[in-house]
mmCIF file of C-alpha atoms in Angstrom:
data_model
loop_
_atom_site.group_PDB
_atom_site.id
_atom_site.type_symbol
_atom_site.label_atom_id
_atom_site.label_comp_id
_atom_site.label_asym_id
_atom_site.label_seq_id
_atom_site.Cartn_x
_atom_site.Cartn_y
_atom_site.Cartn_z
ATOM 1 C CA MET A 6 30.006 6.161 21.722
ATOM 2 C CA VAL A 7 32.756 5.014 18.895
ATOM 3 C CA VAL A 8 32.959 1.560 18.692
ATOM 4 C CA PRO A 9 35.317 -0.611 15.128
ATOM 5 C CA ALA A 10 33.404 -1.417 12.907
ATOM 6 C CA SER A 11 34.820 -4.891 10.776
ATOM 7 C CA GLY A 12 38.575 -4.413 9.990
ATOM 8 C CA TYR A 13 39.114 -1.776 12.340
ATOM 9 C CA ILE A 14 39.226 1.357 9.768
ATOM 10 C CA PHE A 15 35.660 2.558 10.473
ATOM 11 C CA THR A 16 33.810 2.756 13.167
ATOM 12 C CA PHE A 17 30.029 3.362 14.714
ATOM 13 C CA GLN A 18 28.085 5.783 16.453
ATOM 14 C CA VAL A 19 25.862 4.059 19.690
ATOM 15 C CA HIS A 20 23.715 6.641 21.179
ATOM 16 C CA ALA A 21 22.320 5.467 23.980
ATOM 17 C CA THR A 22 19.468 6.239 26.944
ATOM 18 C CA PHE A 23 20.164 4.354 30.261
ATOM 19 C CA ILE A 24 16.738 4.374 32.376
ATOM 20 C CA TRP A 25 17.635 4.692 35.911
ATOM 21 C CA GLN A 26 14.504 3.150 38.659
ATOM 22 C CA SER A 27 15.176 2.411 42.478
ATOM 23 C CA GLU A 28 12.314 1.090 45.358
ATOM 24 C CA THR A 29 14.347 2.369 48.061
ATOM 25 C CA LEU A 30 15.726 6.234 47.200
ATOM 26 C CA TYR A 31 14.600 9.352 47.213
ATOM 27 C CA ARG A 32 14.401 12.015 43.251
ATOM 28 C CA ASP A 33 17.697 13.690 44.552
ATOM 29 C CA GLN A 34 19.831 11.053 46.362
ATOM 30 C CA LEU A 35 18.904 8.196 42.871
ATOM 31 C CA THR A 36 20.068 12.054 40.707
ATOM 32 C CA SER A 37 23.852 12.237 42.656
ATOM 33 C CA ALA A 38 23.521 8.316 42.276
ATOM 34 C CA ILE A 39 22.977 7.790 39.171
ATOM 35 C CA ASP A 40 26.384 10.787 38.199
ATOM 36 C CA SER A 41 27.937 8.413 39.998
ATOM 37 C CA LEU A 42 27.783 5.794 38.706
ATOM 38 C CA MET A 43 26.924 6.542 34.856
ATOM 39 C CA PRO A 44 30.679 6.334 34.150
ATOM 40 C CA TYR A 45 30.429 2.356 35.452
ATOM 41 C CA ALA A 46 27.495 1.899 32.997
ATOM 42 C CA MET A 47 28.393 3.953 29.905
ATOM 43 C CA ARG A 48 31.956 1.926 30.415
ATOM 44 C CA ARG A 49 29.990 -1.901 30.468
ATOM 45 C CA LEU A 50 27.806 -0.395 27.709
ATOM 46 C CA LYS A 51 30.920 0.698 25.637
ATOM 47 C CA ALA A 52 32.635 -2.850 26.520
ATOM 48 C CA ARG A 53 29.591 -4.652 25.031
ATOM 49 C CA ALA A 54 28.905 -2.945 22.354
ATOM 50 C CA ALA A 55 32.843 -3.737 21.258
ATOM 51 C CA ARG A 56 32.454 -6.799 21.761
ATOM 52 C CA TYR A 57 29.860 -7.093 18.667
ATOM 53 C CA SER A 58 30.251 -4.320 16.309
ATOM 54 C CA ARG A 59 33.756 -6.039 15.399
ATOM 55 C CA ARG A 60 31.514 -8.424 14.067
ATOM 56 C CA HIS A 61 29.687 -6.201 11.046
ATOM 57 C CA GLN A 62 30.854 -4.563 8.473
ATOM 58 C CA PRO A 63 31.284 -0.744 8.698
ATOM 59 C CA HIS A 64 27.622 -0.282 6.641
ATOM 60 C CA ARG A 65 25.705 -2.590 8.539
ATOM 61 C CA ALA A 66 24.459 -0.586 11.107
ATOM 62 C CA ARG A 67 21.329 -1.935 10.907
ATOM 63 C CA GLU A 68 22.332 -5.650 11.223
ATOM 64 C CA PHE A 69 25.067 -4.459 14.168
ATOM 65 C CA GLU A 70 22.030 -2.514 15.890
ATOM 66 C CA VAL A 71 19.723 -5.160 15.881
ATOM 67 C CA GLU A 72 21.804 -7.783 17.417
ATOM 68 C CA LEU A 73 23.523 -5.565 19.995
ATOM 69 C CA GLN A 74 19.765 -4.728 21.527
ATOM 70 C CA GLN A 75 18.837 -8.351 21.921
ATOM 71 C CA VAL A 76 22.353 -9.432 23.710
ATOM 72 C CA LEU A 77 20.551 -6.103 25.869
ATOM 73 C CA ARG A 78 17.335 -7.532 26.408
ATOM 74 C CA ASP A 79 18.143 -10.967 27.184
ATOM 75 C CA GLU A 80 21.278 -9.567 29.603
ATOM 76 C CA GLY A 81 17.835 -7.412 31.162
ATOM 77 C CA ALA A 82 18.837 -4.119 33.846
ATOM 78 C CA TRP A 83 21.756 -3.910 35.114
ATOM 79 C CA ASP A 84 22.083 -4.505 39.467
ATOM 80 C CA PHE A 85 24.109 -2.010 40.505
ATOM 81 C CA ASN A 86 24.347 -0.194 44.228
ATOM 82 C CA TRP A 87 25.113 3.204 45.405
ATOM 83 C CA TYR A 88 26.199 3.275 49.530
ATOM 84 C CA GLY A 89 24.143 0.367 50.210
ATOM 85 C CA GLU A 90 20.976 1.102 48.222
ATOM 86 C CA ASP A 91 19.825 -1.032 45.335
ATOM 87 C CA LEU A 92 19.157 0.469 41.783
ATOM 88 C CA THR A 93 18.989 -0.888 38.320
ATOM 89 C CA CYS A 94 19.712 0.709 35.216
ATOM 90 C CA GLN A 95 18.848 -0.355 31.542
ATOM 91 C CA PRO A 96 20.507 1.034 28.317
ATOM 92 C CA HIS A 97 18.515 1.669 25.043
ATOM 93 C CA ILE A 98 20.576 2.537 22.468
ATOM 94 C CA TRP A 99 19.897 2.617 18.025
ATOM 95 C CA VAL A 100 23.413 2.605 15.972
ATOM 96 C CA GLU A 101 24.645 5.438 13.077
ATOM 97 C CA LEU A 102 27.147 5.066 10.473
ATOM 98 C CA ASP A 103 30.911 6.171 10.110
ATOM 99 C CA GLU A 104 29.998 10.250 8.723
ATOM 100 C CA GLN A 105 32.668 8.793 6.214
ATOM 101 C CA VAL A 106 30.355 5.692 5.412
ATOM 102 C CA LYS A 107 28.097 7.609 5.482
ATOM 103 C CA GLN A 108 29.250 9.180 2.236
ATOM 104 C CA ALA A 109 30.684 6.666 0.150
ATOM 105 C CA VAL A 110 26.870 4.596 0.775
ATOM 106 C CA ARG A 111 24.371 7.972 0.316
ATOM 107 C CA PRO A 112 24.797 7.242 -3.698
ATOM 108 C CA TYR A 113 23.373 3.481 -3.519
ATOM 109 C CA GLY A 114 20.954 4.965 -0.853
ATOM 110 C CA GLU A 115 19.551 7.416 -3.085
ATOM 111 C CA GLU A 116 18.931 4.650 -5.760
ATOM 112 C CA LEU A 117 17.681 2.483 -3.674
ATOM 113 C CA ILE A 118 14.848 5.315 -2.551
ATOM 114 C CA LYS A 119 14.429 5.884 -7.054
ATOM 115 C CA LEU A 120 14.030 2.164 -6.825
ATOM 116 C CA ASP A 121 11.450 1.796 -4.461
ATOM 117 C CA CYS A 122 9.111 5.214 -5.765
ATOM 118 C CA GLU A 123 8.922 3.252 -9.131
ATOM 119 C CA HIS A 124 8.370 -0.200 -7.820
ATOM 120 C CA ASP A 125 4.944 2.076 -6.211
ATOM 121 C CA VAL A 126 4.188 4.329 -9.582
ATOM 122 C CA GLN A 127 3.568 0.463 -11.714
ATOM 123 C CA MET A 128 2.195 -0.998 -8.202
ATOM 124 C CA ARG A 129 -0.356 1.720 -8.604
ATOM 125 C CA ARG A 130 -0.647 1.731 -12.706
ATOM 126 C CA ALA A 131 -1.273 -2.191 -12.026
ATOM 127 C CA GLU A 132 -3.989 -2.063 -9.907
ATOM 128 C CA TYR A 133 -5.000 1.337 -12.184
ATOM 129 C CA SER A 134 -5.591 -1.164 -14.358
ATOM 130 C CA GLU A 135 -7.160 -3.636 -12.975
ATOM 131 C CA LYS A 136 -9.409 -1.625 -11.360
ATOM 132 C CA LEU A 137 -10.500 -0.083 -15.085
ATOM 133 C CA SER A 138 -10.661 -3.762 -16.894
ATOM 134 C CA LYS A 139 -13.435 -5.420 -13.796
ATOM 135 C CA GLN A 140 -15.746 -1.998 -14.618
ATOM 136 C CA TRP A 141 -15.396 -2.881 -18.479
ATOM 137 C CA ALA A 142 -16.275 -6.819 -17.263
ATOM 138 C CA SER A 143 -19.382 -5.051 -15.080
ATOM 139 C CA ILE A 144 -20.416 -3.200 -18.532
ATOM 140 C CA LEU A 145 -20.041 -5.839 -20.898
ATOM 141 C CA THR A 146 -22.098 -8.197 -18.013
ATOM 142 C CA GLY A 147 -24.599 -5.618 -17.944
ATOM 143 C CA LEU A 148 -24.962 -5.424 -21.336
ATOM 144 C CA MET A 149 -25.802 -8.543 -22.539
ATOM 145 C CA GLY A 150 -24.910 -11.467 -20.073
ATOM 146 C CA SER A 151 -22.797 -13.220 -22.355
ATOM 147 C CA PRO A 152 -19.598 -15.457 -21.726
ATOM 148 C CA VAL A 153 -18.079 -12.254 -24.063
ATOM 149 C CA ALA A 154 -17.647 -10.788 -20.870
ATOM 150 C CA ASP A 155 -15.364 -13.642 -19.825
ATOM 151 C CA GLY A 156 -12.541 -12.565 -21.646
ATOM 152 C CA ALA A 157 -12.539 -9.022 -21.020
ATOM 153 C CA ALA A 158 -9.565 -8.953 -18.774
ATOM 154 C CA GLU A 159 -7.464 -10.106 -21.853
ATOM 155 C CA MET A 160 -8.555 -7.219 -23.691
ATOM 156 C CA THR A 161 -6.871 -3.610 -23.968
ATOM 157 C CA GLU A 162 -9.548 -0.211 -22.757
ATOM 158 C CA LYS A 163 -9.449 0.399 -26.437
ATOM 159 C CA GLU A 164 -10.816 -3.322 -27.889
ATOM 160 C CA LEU A 165 -13.806 -3.483 -24.780
ATOM 161 C CA ALA A 166 -14.767 0.538 -25.542
ATOM 162 C CA ASP A 167 -15.189 -0.809 -29.526
ATOM 163 C CA VAL A 168 -17.864 -4.105 -27.980
ATOM 164 C CA VAL A 169 -19.112 -2.224 -26.039
ATOM 165 C CA ARG A 170 -20.139 -0.152 -29.016
ATOM 166 C CA LYS A 171 -20.406 -3.141 -31.119
ATOM 167 C CA ILE A 172 -23.156 -4.201 -29.001
ATOM 168 C CA LEU A 173 -25.372 -1.062 -28.400
ATOM 169 C CA ALA A 174 -25.108 -0.587 -31.930
ATOM 170 C CA GLU A 175 -26.372 -4.289 -32.917
ATOM 171 C CA GLN A 176 -28.976 -3.374 -29.765
ATOM 172 C CA LYS A 177 -30.242 -0.139 -31.135
ATOM 173 C CA ALA A 178 -30.674 -2.010 -35.218
ATOM 174 C CA ALA A 179 -32.992 -4.668 -33.622
ATOM 175 C CA ALA A 180 -34.722 -2.399 -31.354
ATOM 176 C CA ASP A 181 -35.409 -0.108 -34.906
ATOM 177 C CA LYS A 182 -36.302 -2.598 -36.401
ATOM 178 C CA LEU A 183 -38.878 -3.600 -34.388
ATOM 179 C CA GLU A 184 -40.329 -0.545 -34.591
ATOM 180 C CA ASP A 185 -40.485 -0.581 -37.940
ATOM 181 C CA LEU A 186 -41.891 -3.634 -38.227
ATOM 182 C CA MET A 187 -44.412 -2.264 -35.318
ATOM 183 C CA ALA A 188 -45.491 0.540 -36.930
ATOM 184 C CA LYS A 189 -45.902 -1.183 -40.847
ATOM 185 C CA LYS A 190 -48.269 -3.466 -39.294
ATOM 186 C CA VAL A 191 -50.695 -0.368 -37.168
ATOM 187 C CA ASP A 192 -50.632 0.617 -40.554
ATOM 188 C CA ASP A 193 -52.493 -2.406 -42.181
ATOM 189 C CA GLY A 194 -54.761 -1.879 -39.438
ATOM 190 C CA ASP A 195 -57.791 0.321 -38.183
ATOM 191 C CA ALA A 196 -58.003 3.142 -35.957
ATOM 192 C CA TYR A 197 -58.066 0.412 -33.093
ATOM 193 C CA GLU A 198 -55.720 -1.756 -34.221
ATOM 194 C CA ARG A 199 -53.497 0.852 -34.291
ATOM 195 C CA SER A 200 -53.780 2.048 -30.864
ATOM 196 C CA ASP A 201 -53.210 -1.234 -29.652
ATOM 197 C CA HIS A 202 -50.111 -1.594 -31.231
ATOM 198 C CA PHE A 203 -48.599 1.803 -30.799
ATOM 199 C CA GLU A 204 -49.572 1.294 -27.509
ATOM 200 C CA LYS A 205 -47.377 -2.155 -26.773
ATOM 201 C CA LEU A 206 -44.514 -0.373 -29.347
ATOM 202 C CA ARG A 207 -44.185 2.197 -26.595
ATOM 203 C CA GLU A 208 -44.103 -0.394 -23.582
ATOM 204 C CA ARG A 209 -41.247 -2.194 -25.663
ATOM 205 C CA LEU A 210 -39.466 0.387 -26.525
ATOM 206 C CA GLU A 211 -39.718 1.931 -23.142
ATOM 207 C CA ARG A 212 -38.396 -1.663 -21.601
ATOM 208 C CA ARG A 213 -35.788 -2.365 -24.021
ATOM 209 C CA ALA A 214 -34.703 1.363 -23.065
ATOM 210 C CA ASP A 215 -34.314 0.934 -19.536
ATOM 211 C CA ARG A 216 -32.301 -2.317 -20.131
ATOM 212 C CA LEU A 217 -29.833 -0.547 -22.831
ATOM 213 C CA PHE A 218 -29.485 2.705 -20.924
ATOM 214 C CA ALA A 219 -29.737 1.674 -17.412
ATOM 215 C CA PRO A 220 -26.893 2.880 -15.379
ATOM 216 C CA THR A 221 -24.332 0.683 -14.135
ATOM 217 C CA ASP A 222 -21.908 1.001 -11.082
ATOM 218 C CA GLY A 223 -19.359 3.011 -12.082
ATOM 219 C CA GLY A 224 -20.929 3.550 -15.241
ATOM 220 C CA SER A 225 -22.529 6.835 -17.050
ATOM 221 C CA PRO A 226 -26.213 6.866 -18.358
ATOM 222 C CA ASN A 227 -25.380 5.767 -21.803
ATOM 223 C CA GLY A 228 -24.481 2.486 -20.692
ATOM 224 C CA HIS A 229 -20.788 3.361 -22.517
ATOM 225 C CA GLY A 230 -19.738 3.332 -18.584
ATOM 226 C CA ALA A 231 -16.378 5.223 -19.012
ATOM 227 C CA PRO A 232 -14.438 5.230 -16.053
ATOM 228 C CA GLU A 233 -13.111 8.787 -14.279
#
């Protein structure tokens, strides 16, 4: 059914479904009753719709639909009588824009869709960036257990990678220095001492390697932890 929008230039299309019920009528009787009473139900619904449609601008179909649905819910099922038998009718509606109005607002609708999609993309980028920052912070914490990692969230991915590489280089240099010192000490001792020091050197370097290069969550075995 067609009802006027505010200004009486454009209209709304109101689509309706009617749910009929009766406690006493058989199916064929109910069908006959519906055929007889449907024009009255349609007339009543159109009167309700026209009363509220005039309050809404022609491009505000959604607001009109919500208001009319609420009115019909508040009223409850309509009572009818057919040859002394009672039955009820509950209308359910949805509202469509006038075709001319659809064409007029289409560019705005397309722009809203575009903006919504762009917003989606920006949100996903932000979530991905936050995930990367957390991964790098985890790598830093695992490598050095230092407060330096507290500022990771404010660094760029390149800055974080540079920090990780610097830490690895410094710790590798320390390990190399330890190895050189142990080797020098062994050169100055006897055979038994050399054997003992080599064993200690091996154990220390293995423990250091385990700490330096143990895989971290989301990271690679070399300790760089490059996110996928």
